[in-house]
mmCIF file of C-alpha atoms and ligand atoms in Angstrom:
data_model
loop_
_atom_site.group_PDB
_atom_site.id
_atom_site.type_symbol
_atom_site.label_atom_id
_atom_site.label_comp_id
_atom_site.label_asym_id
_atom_site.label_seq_id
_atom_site.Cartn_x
_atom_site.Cartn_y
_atom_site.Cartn_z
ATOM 1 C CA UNK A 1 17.955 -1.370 7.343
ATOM 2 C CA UNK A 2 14.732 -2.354 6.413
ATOM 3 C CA UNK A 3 12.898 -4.836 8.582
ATOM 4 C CA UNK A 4 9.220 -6.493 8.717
ATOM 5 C CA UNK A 5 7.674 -6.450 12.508
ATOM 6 C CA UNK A 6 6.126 -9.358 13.261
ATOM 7 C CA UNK A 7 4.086 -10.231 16.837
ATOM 8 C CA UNK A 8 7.402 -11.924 18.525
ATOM 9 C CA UNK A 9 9.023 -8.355 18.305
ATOM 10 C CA UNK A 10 8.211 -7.032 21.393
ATOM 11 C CA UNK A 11 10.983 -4.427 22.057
ATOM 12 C CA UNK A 12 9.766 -3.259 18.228
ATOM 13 C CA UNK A 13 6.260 -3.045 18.946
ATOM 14 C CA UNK A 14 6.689 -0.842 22.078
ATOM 15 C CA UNK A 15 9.118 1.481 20.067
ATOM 16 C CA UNK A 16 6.467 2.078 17.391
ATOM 17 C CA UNK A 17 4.132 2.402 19.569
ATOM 18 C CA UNK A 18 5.486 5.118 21.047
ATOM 19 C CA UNK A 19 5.695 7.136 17.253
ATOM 20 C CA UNK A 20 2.031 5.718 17.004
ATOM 21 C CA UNK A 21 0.686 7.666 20.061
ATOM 22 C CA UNK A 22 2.913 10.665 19.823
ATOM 23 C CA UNK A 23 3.323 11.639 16.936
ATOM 24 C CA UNK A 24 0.243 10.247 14.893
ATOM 25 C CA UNK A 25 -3.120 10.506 15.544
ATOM 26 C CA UNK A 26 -4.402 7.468 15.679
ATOM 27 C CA UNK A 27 -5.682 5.363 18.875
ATOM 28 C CA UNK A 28 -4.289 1.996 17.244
ATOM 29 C CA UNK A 29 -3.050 -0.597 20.126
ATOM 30 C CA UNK A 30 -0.501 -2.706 18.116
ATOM 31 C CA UNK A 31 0.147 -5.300 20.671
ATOM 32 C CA UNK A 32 -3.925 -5.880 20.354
ATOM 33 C CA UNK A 33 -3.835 -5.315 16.676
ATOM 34 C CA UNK A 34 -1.113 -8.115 16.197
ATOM 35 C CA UNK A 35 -3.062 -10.446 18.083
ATOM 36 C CA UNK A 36 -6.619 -9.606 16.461
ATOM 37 C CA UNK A 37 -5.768 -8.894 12.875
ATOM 38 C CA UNK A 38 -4.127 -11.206 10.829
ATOM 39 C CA UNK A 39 -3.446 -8.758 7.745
ATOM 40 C CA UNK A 40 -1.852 -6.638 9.534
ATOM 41 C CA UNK A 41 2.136 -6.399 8.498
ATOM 42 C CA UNK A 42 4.238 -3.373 9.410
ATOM 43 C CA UNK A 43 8.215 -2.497 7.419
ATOM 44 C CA UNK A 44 10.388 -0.759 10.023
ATOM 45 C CA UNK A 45 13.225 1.349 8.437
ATOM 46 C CA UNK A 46 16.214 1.151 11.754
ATOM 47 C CA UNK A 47 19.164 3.477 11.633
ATOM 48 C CA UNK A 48 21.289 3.202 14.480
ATOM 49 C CA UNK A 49 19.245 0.586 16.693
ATOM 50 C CA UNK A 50 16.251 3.327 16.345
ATOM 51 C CA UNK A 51 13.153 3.357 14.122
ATOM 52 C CA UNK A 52 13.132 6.400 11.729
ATOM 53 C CA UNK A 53 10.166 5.411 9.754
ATOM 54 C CA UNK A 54 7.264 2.668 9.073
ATOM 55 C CA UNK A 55 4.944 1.152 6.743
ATOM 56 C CA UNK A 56 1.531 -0.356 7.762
ATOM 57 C CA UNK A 57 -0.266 -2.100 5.524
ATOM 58 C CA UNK A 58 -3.491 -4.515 5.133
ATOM 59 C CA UNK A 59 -2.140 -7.692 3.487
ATOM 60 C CA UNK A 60 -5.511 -8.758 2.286
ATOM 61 C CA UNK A 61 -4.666 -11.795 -0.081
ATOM 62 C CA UNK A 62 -4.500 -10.557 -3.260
ATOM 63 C CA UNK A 63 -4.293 -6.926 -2.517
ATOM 64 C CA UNK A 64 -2.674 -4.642 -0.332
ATOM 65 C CA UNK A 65 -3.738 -1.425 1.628
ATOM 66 C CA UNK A 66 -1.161 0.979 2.694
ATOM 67 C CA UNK A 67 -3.337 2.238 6.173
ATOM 68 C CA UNK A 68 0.259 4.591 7.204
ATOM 69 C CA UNK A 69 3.513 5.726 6.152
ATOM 70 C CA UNK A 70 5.541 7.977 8.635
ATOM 71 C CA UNK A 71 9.034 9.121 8.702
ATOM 72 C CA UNK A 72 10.317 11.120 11.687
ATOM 73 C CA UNK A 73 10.610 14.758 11.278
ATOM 74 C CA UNK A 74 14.241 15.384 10.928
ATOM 75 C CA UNK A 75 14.989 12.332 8.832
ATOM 76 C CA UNK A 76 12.363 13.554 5.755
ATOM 77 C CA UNK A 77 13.588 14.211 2.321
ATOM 78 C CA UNK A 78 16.528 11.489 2.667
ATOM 79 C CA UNK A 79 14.362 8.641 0.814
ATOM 80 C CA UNK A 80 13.368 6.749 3.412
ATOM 81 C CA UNK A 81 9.936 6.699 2.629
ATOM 82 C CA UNK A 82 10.836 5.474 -1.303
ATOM 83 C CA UNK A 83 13.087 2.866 0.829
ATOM 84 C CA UNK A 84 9.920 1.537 2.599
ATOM 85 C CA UNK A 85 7.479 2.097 -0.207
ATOM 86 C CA UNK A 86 10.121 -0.175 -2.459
ATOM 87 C CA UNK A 87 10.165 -3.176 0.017
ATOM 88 C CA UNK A 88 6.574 -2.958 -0.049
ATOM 89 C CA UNK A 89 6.322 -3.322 -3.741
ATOM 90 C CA UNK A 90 8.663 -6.195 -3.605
ATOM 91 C CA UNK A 91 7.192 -7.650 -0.808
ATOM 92 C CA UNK A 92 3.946 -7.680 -3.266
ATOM 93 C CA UNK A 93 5.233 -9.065 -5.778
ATOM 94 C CA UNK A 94 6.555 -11.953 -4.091
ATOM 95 C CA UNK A 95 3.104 -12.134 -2.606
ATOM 96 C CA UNK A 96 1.439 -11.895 -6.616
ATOM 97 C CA UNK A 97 -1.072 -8.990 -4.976
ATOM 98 C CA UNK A 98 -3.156 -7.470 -8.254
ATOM 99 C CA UNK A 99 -3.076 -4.323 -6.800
ATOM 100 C CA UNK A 100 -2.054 -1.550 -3.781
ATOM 101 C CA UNK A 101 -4.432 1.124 -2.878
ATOM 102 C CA UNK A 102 -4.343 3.697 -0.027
ATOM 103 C CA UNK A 103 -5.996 7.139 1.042
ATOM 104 C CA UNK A 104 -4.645 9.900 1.174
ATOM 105 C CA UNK A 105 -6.127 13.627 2.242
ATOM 106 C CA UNK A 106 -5.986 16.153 -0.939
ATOM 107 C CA UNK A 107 -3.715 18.332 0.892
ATOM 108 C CA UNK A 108 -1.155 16.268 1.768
ATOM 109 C CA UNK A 109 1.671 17.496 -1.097
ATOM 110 C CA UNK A 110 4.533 15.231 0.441
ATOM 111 C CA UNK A 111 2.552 11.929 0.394
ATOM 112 C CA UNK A 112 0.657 12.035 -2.412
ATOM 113 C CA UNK A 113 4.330 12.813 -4.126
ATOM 114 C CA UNK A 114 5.473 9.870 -2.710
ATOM 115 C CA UNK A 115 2.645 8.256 -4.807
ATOM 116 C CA UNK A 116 3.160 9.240 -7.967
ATOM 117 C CA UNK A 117 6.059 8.681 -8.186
ATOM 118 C CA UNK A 118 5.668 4.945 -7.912
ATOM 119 C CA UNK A 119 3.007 5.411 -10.236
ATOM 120 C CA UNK A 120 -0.121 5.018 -7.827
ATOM 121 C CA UNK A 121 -2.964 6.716 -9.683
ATOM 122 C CA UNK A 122 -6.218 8.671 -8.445
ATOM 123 C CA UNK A 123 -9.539 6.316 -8.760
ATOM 124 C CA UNK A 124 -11.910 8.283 -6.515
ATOM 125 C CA UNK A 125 -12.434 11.255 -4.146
ATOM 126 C CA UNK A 126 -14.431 10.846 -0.800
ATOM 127 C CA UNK A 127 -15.984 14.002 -0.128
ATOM 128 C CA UNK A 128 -14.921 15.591 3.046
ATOM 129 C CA UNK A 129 -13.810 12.481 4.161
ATOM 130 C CA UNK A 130 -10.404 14.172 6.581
ATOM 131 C CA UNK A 131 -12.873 16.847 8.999
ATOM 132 C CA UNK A 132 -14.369 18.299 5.289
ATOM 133 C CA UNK A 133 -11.165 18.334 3.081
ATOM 134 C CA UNK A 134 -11.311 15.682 0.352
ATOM 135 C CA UNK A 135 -10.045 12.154 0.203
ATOM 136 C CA UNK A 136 -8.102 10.984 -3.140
ATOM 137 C CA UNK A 137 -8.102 7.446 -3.117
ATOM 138 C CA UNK A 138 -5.516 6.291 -5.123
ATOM 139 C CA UNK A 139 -4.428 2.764 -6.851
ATOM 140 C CA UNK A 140 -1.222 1.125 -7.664
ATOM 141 C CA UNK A 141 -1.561 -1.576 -10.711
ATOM 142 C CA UNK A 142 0.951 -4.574 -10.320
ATOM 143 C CA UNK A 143 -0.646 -6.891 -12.885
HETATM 144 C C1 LIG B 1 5.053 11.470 3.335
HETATM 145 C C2 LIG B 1 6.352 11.094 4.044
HETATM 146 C C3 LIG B 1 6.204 9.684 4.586
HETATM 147 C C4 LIG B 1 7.505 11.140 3.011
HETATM 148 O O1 LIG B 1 8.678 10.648 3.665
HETATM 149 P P1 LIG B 1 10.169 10.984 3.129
HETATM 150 O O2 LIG B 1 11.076 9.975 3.719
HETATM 151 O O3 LIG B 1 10.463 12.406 3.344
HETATM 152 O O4 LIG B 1 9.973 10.721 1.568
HETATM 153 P P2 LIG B 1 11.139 10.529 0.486
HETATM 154 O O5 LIG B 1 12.340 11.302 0.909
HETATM 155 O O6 LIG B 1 11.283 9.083 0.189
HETATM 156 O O7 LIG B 1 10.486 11.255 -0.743
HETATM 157 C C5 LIG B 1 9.634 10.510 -1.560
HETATM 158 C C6 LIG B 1 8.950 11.371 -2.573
HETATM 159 O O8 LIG B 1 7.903 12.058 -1.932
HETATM 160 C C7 LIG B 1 7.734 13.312 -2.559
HETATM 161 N N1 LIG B 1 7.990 14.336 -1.585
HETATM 162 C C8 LIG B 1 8.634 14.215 -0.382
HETATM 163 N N2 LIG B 1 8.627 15.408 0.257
HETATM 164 C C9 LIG B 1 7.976 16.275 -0.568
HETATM 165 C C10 LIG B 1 7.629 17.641 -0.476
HETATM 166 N N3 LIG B 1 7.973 18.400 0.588
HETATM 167 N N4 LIG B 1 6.927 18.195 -1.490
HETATM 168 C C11 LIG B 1 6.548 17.463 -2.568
HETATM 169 N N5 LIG B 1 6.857 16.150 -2.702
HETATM 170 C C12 LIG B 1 7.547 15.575 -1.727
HETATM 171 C C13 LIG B 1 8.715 13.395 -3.697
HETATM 172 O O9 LIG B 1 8.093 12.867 -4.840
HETATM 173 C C14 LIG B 1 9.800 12.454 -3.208
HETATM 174 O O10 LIG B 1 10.523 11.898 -4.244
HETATM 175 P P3 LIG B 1 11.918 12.562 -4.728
HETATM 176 O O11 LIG B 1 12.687 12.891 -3.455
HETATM 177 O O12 LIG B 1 12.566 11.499 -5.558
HETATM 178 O O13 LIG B 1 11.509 13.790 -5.458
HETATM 179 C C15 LIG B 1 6.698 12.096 5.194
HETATM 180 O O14 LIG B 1 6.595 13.420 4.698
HETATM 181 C C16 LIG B 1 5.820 11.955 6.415
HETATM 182 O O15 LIG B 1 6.099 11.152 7.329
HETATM 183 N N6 LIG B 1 4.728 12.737 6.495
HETATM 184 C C17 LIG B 1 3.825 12.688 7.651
HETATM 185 C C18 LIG B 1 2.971 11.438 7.638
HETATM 186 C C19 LIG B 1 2.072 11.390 6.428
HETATM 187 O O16 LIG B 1 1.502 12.386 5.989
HETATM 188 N N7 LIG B 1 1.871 10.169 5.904
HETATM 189 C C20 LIG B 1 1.007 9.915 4.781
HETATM 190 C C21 LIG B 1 -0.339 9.505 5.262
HETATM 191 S S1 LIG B 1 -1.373 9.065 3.858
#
C-alpha cells in the first residue's frame, strides 16, 4: 500500500525517520522539515504495518523535485520503487506539474535505471558534484 505522509502522521514520521538516520546519509529532521517547508510531500510504500520504501519530493507548484527514493535492502528488485515512482507521476498529473527533475550520482546503475525507464532524460552533469564523481541531472517531461 501506497500512502502520502502528511505532518498529522506522527507514528509515520518517527518510522521514517529512523530509515532517514540509519540507513541514509542525510541529517534531515522531518518533524522540523514538515513544519518549515511547505513543498515538502513524502509517498510511503507499507507492507505489513512497516515502511519498505519512500519517496521525497519538492512539490514546487508547477514542478516537482524527487530529493530521495529508498527501498530497504532486502525488499529491492520487487518493484517497489516503480510502485512509488508511479504514484508520483500520477500524483503530478493531478497536480498539472510541467515537469519532474532529480539528481542523481553517475554511478548509481540501480537509480538511474529506475529513471529511464519512466523516461526521465539527462539535461546536465555537475562536475564532481557527489565527493568528485559526477552529477547527471536528469528531467522528466509531462507536458
Ligand atoms: C534505486 C532503488 C530505489 C530501486 O528500488 P527497487 O525497488 O529495487 O526498484 P524496482 O524494483 O522498482 O526497479 C526499478 C527499475 O530500476 C532499475 N534497476 C533496479 N535495480 C537495478 C540494478 N541492480 N541494475 C540496473 N537497474 C536496476 C531497473 O530499470 C528496474 O526496472 P525493471 O525491474 O522493470 O527492469 C534502490 O536500489 C535503492 O533504494 N537504492 C539506494 C538508494 C538510492 O540510491 N536512491 C537513489 C538516490 S538518487
Amino acid at each position: 500500500m501506497i500512502k502520502s505522509v502528511n505532518i498529522d502522521n506522527n507514528n509515520l514520521i518517527d518510522e521514517l525517520q529512523v530509515i532517514y538516520n540509519e540507513f541514509i546519509n542525510q541529517k534531515l529532521e522531518l518533524k522540523k522539515e514538515y513544519v518549515s517547508n511547505p513543498y515538502l510531500k513524502i509517498f510511503v510504500f507499507i507492507d505489513n504495518d512497516k515502511i519498505i520504501g519512500f519517496m521525497e519530493i519538492s512539490d514546487v507548484i508547477d514542478r516537482y523535485e524527487i530529493n530521495n527514493v529508498y527501498v530497504l535492502e532486502n525488499y529491492r528488485h520487487n518493484g517497489i520503487a516503480s510502485m512509488l515512482m508511479e504514484k508520483v507521476i500520477e500524483s503530478g498529473k493531478e497536480s498539472n506539474i510541467e515537469n519532474i527533475t532529480l539528481e542523481v550520482n553517475k554511478n548509481n546503475i540501480q537509480a538511474i535505471g529506475l529513471y529511464k525507464k519512466y523516461d526521465f532524460k539527462e539535461c546536465a552533469i555537475r562536475k564532481g558534484y557527489y565527493n568528485g564523481v559526477d552529477g547527471i541531472l536528469m528531467k522528466k517531461e509531462m507536458i
